[in-house]
Amino acid sequence: MKNLLSVATAVSLWLVIIAPAQAAGGNVAAGQAKAAVCAGCHGADGNGGADPLWPKLAGQDPDYIVKQLIDFKEGRRKDPIMAGMAVPLSAADMKNIGAYYASLKAKPGAAKDAQLAGLGEKVYRGGNAKMGVSACMSCHGPSGHGIPPRFPKVSGQNAAYANKQLLAFKAGTRANDGETMTRMAFRMSEPEIKAVSEYMAGLH
Ligand code: HEC
Ligand code: HEC
């Protein structure tokens, strides 16, 4: 019994250590080399750059990163900067880049406005039943770490970036989400969007 337990512990430890870097089947070192051009905006450690509209990628789910790069390349997600960055990348490059950013450690962020974050917490944890908005944590997890491979990490992300994405989902100008986020954001008010973005920035 004791042996069985230690085997089980060893296997689960192995999964915890090995799984994140390999989830997308990418090569971290090759990804790091390809990501040299990305560092100017996303940070040498993946924790973002000078502009809060440049998202943090450190610790993000590798499959989500790959999906976004494909969507930018094929025009399903529109951004003039990222379209140009994604076009030259091959499928293998994307996998490697996903594995690289997933392997980096996310620095915890912070909510700057505690009152605003408090309002956001209500939406994040409880949704808005009257408006038909689901609790964000049901897909993004109670601590915002996401549920791979479908639901991205939102914890510690720059509030300005999250706010911009939620407004884009609301307006339908970002619609690469299989209608999960667009439907929900459509029913959210702009103050709710601002508040929940502030709250997510402080999650870790
Ligand atoms: C000049 C700045 C800049 C450079 C260089 C850049 N990016 Fe970006 N990246 C952005 C911006 C801005 C966004 C957010 C676009 C939006 O608002 O939808 C973004 C978004 C992303 C996203 C989506 C993140 C998410 O949470 O959905 C990924 C993945 C990404 N970039 C990867 C890369 C990779 C890989 C490279 C290098 C090959 C790169 N970027 C180079 C500015 C940049
Ligand atoms: C039913 C599941 C589900 C629920 C509930 C949900 N989301 Fe999402 N969310 C998603 C999926 C799926 C994506 C990724 C879409 C894509 O592939 O581009 C996403 C993406 C996002 C993004 C963009 C992340 C990035 O890095 O660009 C933000 C921000 C976000 N969600 C916030 C929220 C908030 C706030 C709520 C609660 C009001 C919420 N989500 C509720 C499924 C969900």
Short mmCIF file of C-alpha atoms and ligand atoms in Angstrom, two decimals:
data_model
loop_
_atom_site.label_atom_id
_atom_site.label_comp_id
_atom_site.label_asym_id
_atom_site.label_seq_id
_atom_site.Cartn_x
_atom_site.Cartn_y
_atom_site.Cartn_z
CA MET A 1 0.00 0.00 0.00
CA LYS A 2 2.78 2.38 1.01
CA ASN A 3 4.65 1.56 -2.20
CA LEU A 4 1.56 2.03 -4.29
CA LEU A 5 1.03 5.44 -2.71
CA SER A 6 4.57 6.56 -3.40
CA VAL A 7 4.30 5.40 -7.00
CA ALA A 8 1.11 7.43 -7.32
CA THR A 9 2.84 10.45 -5.76
CA ALA A 10 5.83 10.09 -8.07
CA VAL A 11 3.57 9.84 -11.12
CA SER A 12 1.53 12.89 -10.16
CA LEU A 13 4.70 14.88 -9.40
CA TRP A 14 6.03 13.86 -12.79
CA LEU A 15 2.82 15.09 -14.40
CA VAL A 16 3.01 18.40 -12.56
CA ILE A 17 6.63 18.98 -13.53
CA ILE A 18 6.63 17.65 -17.08
CA ALA A 19 3.13 18.36 -18.34
CA PRO A 20 3.11 22.19 -18.63
CA ALA A 21 6.19 22.51 -20.85
CA GLN A 22 5.11 19.63 -23.09
CA ALA A 23 1.39 20.22 -23.27
CA ALA A 24 1.51 21.70 -26.75
CA GLY A 25 4.28 19.30 -27.78
CA GLY A 26 6.65 22.21 -28.35
CA ASN A 27 10.37 22.69 -27.77
CA VAL A 28 11.11 25.40 -25.19
CA ALA A 29 14.63 26.28 -26.45
CA ALA A 30 13.50 26.58 -30.07
CA GLY A 31 10.56 28.69 -28.90
CA GLN A 32 12.84 31.01 -26.95
CA ALA A 33 14.99 31.58 -30.05
CA LYS A 34 11.92 32.40 -32.18
CA ALA A 35 10.51 34.68 -29.47
CA ALA A 36 13.52 37.03 -29.49
CA VAL A 37 11.53 39.43 -31.71
CA CYS A 38 8.56 39.27 -29.33
CA ALA A 39 10.48 40.34 -26.22
CA GLY A 40 10.33 44.06 -27.04
CA CYS A 41 6.60 44.07 -26.31
CA HIS A 42 5.88 40.92 -24.28
CA GLY A 43 9.01 41.21 -22.11
CA ALA A 44 12.24 39.20 -21.96
CA ASP A 45 10.58 37.18 -19.15
CA GLY A 46 7.12 37.16 -20.77
CA ASN A 47 5.69 39.54 -18.17
CA GLY A 48 4.83 42.35 -20.58
CA GLY A 49 6.48 45.62 -21.53
CA ALA A 50 6.15 49.39 -21.30
CA ASP A 51 2.57 49.55 -22.64
CA PRO A 52 -0.17 47.85 -20.53
CA LEU A 53 -1.97 47.03 -23.79
CA TRP A 54 0.82 44.54 -24.55
CA PRO A 55 -0.35 41.39 -22.76
CA LYS A 56 1.66 39.22 -20.41
CA LEU A 57 2.24 35.73 -21.84
CA ALA A 58 4.29 34.10 -19.04
CA GLY A 59 2.58 31.01 -17.66
CA GLN A 60 -0.23 31.17 -20.22
CA ASP A 61 -1.69 27.89 -21.46
CA PRO A 62 0.42 26.78 -24.48
CA ASP A 63 -2.57 25.60 -26.52
CA TYR A 64 -4.29 28.96 -26.03
CA ILE A 65 -1.16 30.77 -27.27
CA VAL A 66 -1.02 28.52 -30.36
CA LYS A 67 -4.72 29.13 -31.05
CA GLN A 68 -4.31 32.91 -30.83
CA LEU A 69 -1.28 32.88 -33.16
CA ILE A 70 -3.21 30.82 -35.74
CA ASP A 71 -6.20 33.17 -35.40
CA PHE A 72 -3.98 36.26 -35.91
CA LYS A 73 -2.27 34.63 -38.89
CA GLU A 74 -5.56 33.60 -40.53
CA GLY A 75 -7.33 36.88 -39.70
CA ARG A 76 -9.96 35.47 -37.29
CA ARG A 77 -8.51 37.70 -34.57
CA LYS A 78 -7.66 41.14 -35.90
CA ASP A 79 -4.75 43.23 -34.69
CA PRO A 80 -2.46 45.13 -37.07
CA ILE A 81 0.70 44.50 -35.01
CA MET A 82 0.10 40.82 -34.27
CA ALA A 83 -1.04 39.96 -37.78
CA GLY A 84 2.39 40.99 -39.05
CA MET A 85 4.11 39.05 -36.27
CA ALA A 86 2.14 35.81 -36.78
CA VAL A 87 2.23 35.54 -40.58
CA PRO A 88 5.87 34.30 -40.83
CA LEU A 89 5.39 31.67 -38.08
CA SER A 90 5.01 27.99 -39.04
CA ALA A 91 2.82 25.57 -37.06
CA ALA A 92 5.97 24.17 -35.41
CA ASP A 93 7.19 27.69 -34.49
CA MET A 94 3.84 28.37 -32.81
CA LYS A 95 4.00 25.17 -30.76
CA ASN A 96 7.55 25.96 -29.67
CA ILE A 97 6.64 29.54 -28.76
CA GLY A 98 3.61 28.30 -26.80
CA ALA A 99 5.78 25.85 -24.84
CA TYR A 100 8.36 28.60 -24.19
CA TYR A 101 5.91 31.18 -22.79
CA ALA A 102 4.07 28.50 -20.79
CA SER A 103 7.39 27.58 -19.15
CA LEU A 104 8.03 31.15 -17.91
CA LYS A 105 6.97 32.23 -14.45
CA ALA A 106 4.15 34.76 -14.27
CA LYS A 107 4.89 37.64 -11.90
CA PRO A 108 1.88 38.33 -9.71
CA GLY A 109 0.04 41.50 -10.73
CA ALA A 110 -1.91 43.84 -8.48
CA ALA A 111 -5.26 45.61 -8.56
CA LYS A 112 -4.58 49.33 -8.18
CA ASP A 113 -8.12 50.33 -7.18
CA ALA A 114 -9.42 48.17 -4.30
CA GLN A 115 -13.00 49.47 -4.46
CA LEU A 116 -13.27 48.81 -8.20
CA ALA A 117 -11.72 45.35 -7.74
CA GLY A 118 -14.29 44.61 -5.02
CA LEU A 119 -17.13 45.24 -7.49
CA GLY A 120 -15.30 43.10 -10.05
CA GLU A 121 -14.95 40.24 -7.59
CA LYS A 122 -18.77 39.94 -7.41
CA VAL A 123 -18.99 39.49 -11.20
CA TYR A 124 -15.98 37.18 -11.34
CA ARG A 125 -17.25 34.86 -8.60
CA GLY A 126 -21.01 35.16 -9.00
CA GLY A 127 -21.74 36.48 -12.50
CA ASN A 128 -24.84 38.60 -13.01
CA ALA A 129 -27.90 36.33 -12.98
CA LYS A 130 -30.29 39.12 -13.97
CA MET A 131 -28.29 39.85 -17.10
CA GLY A 132 -27.48 36.19 -17.85
CA VAL A 133 -23.74 36.59 -17.28
CA SER A 134 -22.07 33.40 -15.96
CA ALA A 135 -19.52 33.47 -13.16
CA CYS A 136 -16.15 33.97 -14.82
CA MET A 137 -14.52 31.52 -12.43
CA SER A 138 -16.60 28.64 -13.81
CA CYS A 139 -14.32 28.65 -16.88
CA HIS A 140 -11.26 30.68 -15.85
CA GLY A 141 -10.93 29.03 -12.43
CA PRO A 142 -11.32 30.46 -8.91
CA SER A 143 -7.78 31.92 -9.01
CA GLY A 144 -7.87 32.84 -12.71
CA HIS A 145 -5.37 30.15 -13.71
CA GLY A 146 -7.63 28.93 -16.50
CA ILE A 147 -8.63 25.39 -17.41
CA PRO A 148 -6.40 24.08 -20.22
CA PRO A 149 -6.67 23.61 -23.08
CA ARG A 150 -9.79 25.73 -23.72
CA PHE A 151 -10.01 28.39 -21.04
CA PRO A 152 -7.06 30.79 -20.79
CA LYS A 153 -5.35 32.10 -17.70
CA VAL A 154 -6.58 35.59 -16.82
CA SER A 155 -4.85 36.09 -13.44
CA GLY A 156 -2.28 38.89 -13.13
CA GLN A 157 -3.02 40.17 -16.63
CA ASN A 158 -2.77 43.93 -17.23
CA ALA A 159 -6.19 45.45 -16.47
CA ALA A 160 -6.01 47.75 -19.51
CA TYR A 161 -5.42 44.77 -21.82
CA ALA A 162 -8.27 42.68 -20.31
CA ASN A 163 -10.57 45.69 -20.47
CA LYS A 164 -9.74 46.20 -24.16
CA GLN A 165 -10.42 42.51 -24.96
CA LEU A 166 -13.75 42.46 -23.11
CA LEU A 167 -14.88 45.63 -24.92
CA ALA A 168 -13.81 44.03 -28.22
CA PHE A 169 -15.81 40.87 -27.40
CA LYS A 170 -18.78 43.10 -26.49
CA ALA A 171 -18.56 45.00 -29.78
CA GLY A 172 -17.91 41.80 -31.73
CA THR A 173 -14.62 43.14 -33.09
CA ARG A 174 -12.93 40.15 -31.39
CA ALA A 175 -15.00 37.12 -32.32
CA ASN A 176 -12.57 34.19 -32.37
CA ASP A 177 -14.10 32.66 -29.22
CA GLY A 178 -16.83 30.30 -30.49
CA GLU A 179 -19.38 32.79 -29.09
CA THR A 180 -18.62 32.09 -25.40
CA MET A 181 -17.10 35.48 -24.55
CA THR A 182 -18.90 37.58 -27.15
CA ARG A 183 -22.31 36.49 -25.83
CA MET A 184 -21.40 37.21 -22.24
CA ALA A 185 -19.56 40.49 -22.82
CA PHE A 186 -22.51 41.74 -24.89
CA ARG A 187 -24.65 41.58 -21.74
CA MET A 188 -22.09 43.27 -19.48
CA SER A 189 -22.00 47.01 -18.84
CA GLU A 190 -18.79 48.96 -19.45
CA PRO A 191 -18.39 49.68 -15.69
CA GLU A 192 -18.75 45.92 -14.96
CA ILE A 193 -16.10 45.17 -17.58
CA LYS A 194 -13.72 47.74 -16.08
CA ALA A 195 -14.29 46.39 -12.55
CA VAL A 196 -13.78 42.72 -13.42
CA SER A 197 -10.60 43.59 -15.38
CA GLU A 198 -9.23 45.35 -12.31
CA TYR A 199 -10.08 42.34 -10.12
CA MET A 200 -8.42 39.81 -12.47
CA ALA A 201 -5.19 41.87 -12.49
CA GLY A 202 -4.81 41.16 -8.77
CA LEU A 203 -5.64 37.43 -8.93
CA HIS A 204 -2.78 35.00 -8.48
C1 HEC B 1 5.18 45.73 -31.26
C2 HEC B 1 4.64 45.00 -30.13
C3 HEC B 1 4.45 43.49 -30.25
C4 HEC B 1 5.35 42.54 -30.70
C5 HEC B 1 6.77 42.75 -31.20
C6 HEC B 1 4.69 41.26 -30.54
N1 HEC B 1 3.44 41.43 -30.00
FE1 HEC B 1 2.13 39.95 -29.47
N2 HEC B 1 0.75 41.33 -28.95
C7 HEC B 1 0.92 42.71 -29.04
C8 HEC B 1 -0.33 43.36 -28.75
C9 HEC B 1 -0.58 44.86 -28.74
C10 HEC B 1 -1.26 42.33 -28.48
C11 HEC B 1 -2.76 42.51 -28.11
C12 HEC B 1 -3.58 42.62 -29.40
C13 HEC B 1 -5.03 42.90 -29.09
O1 HEC B 1 -5.28 43.93 -28.46
O2 HEC B 1 -5.88 42.08 -29.44
C14 HEC B 1 -0.55 41.07 -28.60
C15 HEC B 1 -1.13 39.83 -28.40
C16 HEC B 1 -0.45 38.63 -28.46
C17 HEC B 1 -0.99 37.33 -28.12
C18 HEC B 1 -2.39 37.06 -27.58
C19 HEC B 1 -2.33 37.09 -26.06
C20 HEC B 1 -3.62 36.79 -25.38
O3 HEC B 1 -3.63 36.80 -24.13
O4 HEC B 1 -4.64 36.55 -26.04
C21 HEC B 1 -0.01 36.42 -28.34
C22 HEC B 1 -0.10 34.92 -28.13
C23 HEC B 1 1.15 37.13 -28.84
N3 HEC B 1 0.85 38.48 -28.89
C24 HEC B 1 2.34 36.53 -29.19
C25 HEC B 1 3.41 37.22 -29.80
C26 HEC B 1 4.55 36.57 -30.37
C27 HEC B 1 4.78 35.07 -30.37
C28 HEC B 1 5.37 37.54 -30.87
C29 HEC B 1 6.69 37.38 -31.61
C30 HEC B 1 6.70 36.47 -32.74
C31 HEC B 1 4.72 38.82 -30.59
N4 HEC B 1 3.52 38.57 -29.96
C32 HEC B 1 5.25 40.05 -30.89
C33 HEC B 1 2.09 43.36 -29.32
C34 HEC B 1 3.24 42.78 -29.83
C1 HEC B 2 -18.19 29.27 -20.70
C2 HEC B 2 -16.81 29.54 -20.41
C3 HEC B 2 -16.37 30.96 -20.12
C4 HEC B 2 -16.88 31.82 -19.16
C5 HEC B 2 -18.03 31.58 -18.20
C6 HEC B 2 -16.06 33.02 -19.23
N1 HEC B 2 -15.09 32.88 -20.18
FE1 HEC B 2 -13.67 34.26 -20.66
N2 HEC B 2 -12.96 33.04 -22.15
C7 HEC B 2 -13.49 31.83 -22.48
C8 HEC B 2 -12.79 31.31 -23.64
C9 HEC B 2 -13.06 29.99 -24.36
C10 HEC B 2 -11.82 32.29 -24.01
C11 HEC B 2 -10.81 32.20 -25.15
C12 HEC B 2 -11.42 32.62 -26.46
C13 HEC B 2 -10.44 32.47 -27.61
O1 HEC B 2 -10.12 31.34 -27.96
O2 HEC B 2 -9.98 33.48 -28.12
C14 HEC B 2 -11.97 33.37 -23.04
C15 HEC B 2 -11.21 34.53 -23.07
C16 HEC B 2 -11.30 35.54 -22.13
C17 HEC B 2 -10.46 36.72 -22.10
C18 HEC B 2 -9.33 37.05 -23.07
C19 HEC B 2 -8.03 36.56 -22.52
C20 HEC B 2 -6.82 37.06 -23.28
O3 HEC B 2 -5.71 36.76 -22.81
O4 HEC B 2 -6.96 37.72 -24.31
C21 HEC B 2 -10.85 37.48 -21.03
C22 HEC B 2 -10.26 38.79 -20.58
C23 HEC B 2 -11.96 36.78 -20.40
N3 HEC B 2 -12.21 35.60 -21.09
C24 HEC B 2 -12.64 37.24 -19.29
C25 HEC B 2 -13.81 36.66 -18.79
C26 HEC B 2 -14.66 37.27 -17.80
C27 HEC B 2 -14.41 38.62 -17.15
C28 HEC B 2 -15.69 36.42 -17.58
C29 HEC B 2 -16.91 36.60 -16.67
C30 HEC B 2 -17.74 37.74 -16.93
C31 HEC B 2 -15.47 35.25 -18.43
N4 HEC B 2 -14.32 35.44 -19.15
C32 HEC B 2 -16.29 34.13 -18.45
C33 HEC B 2 -14.50 31.15 -21.81
C34 HEC B 2 -15.26 31.66 -20.77
#
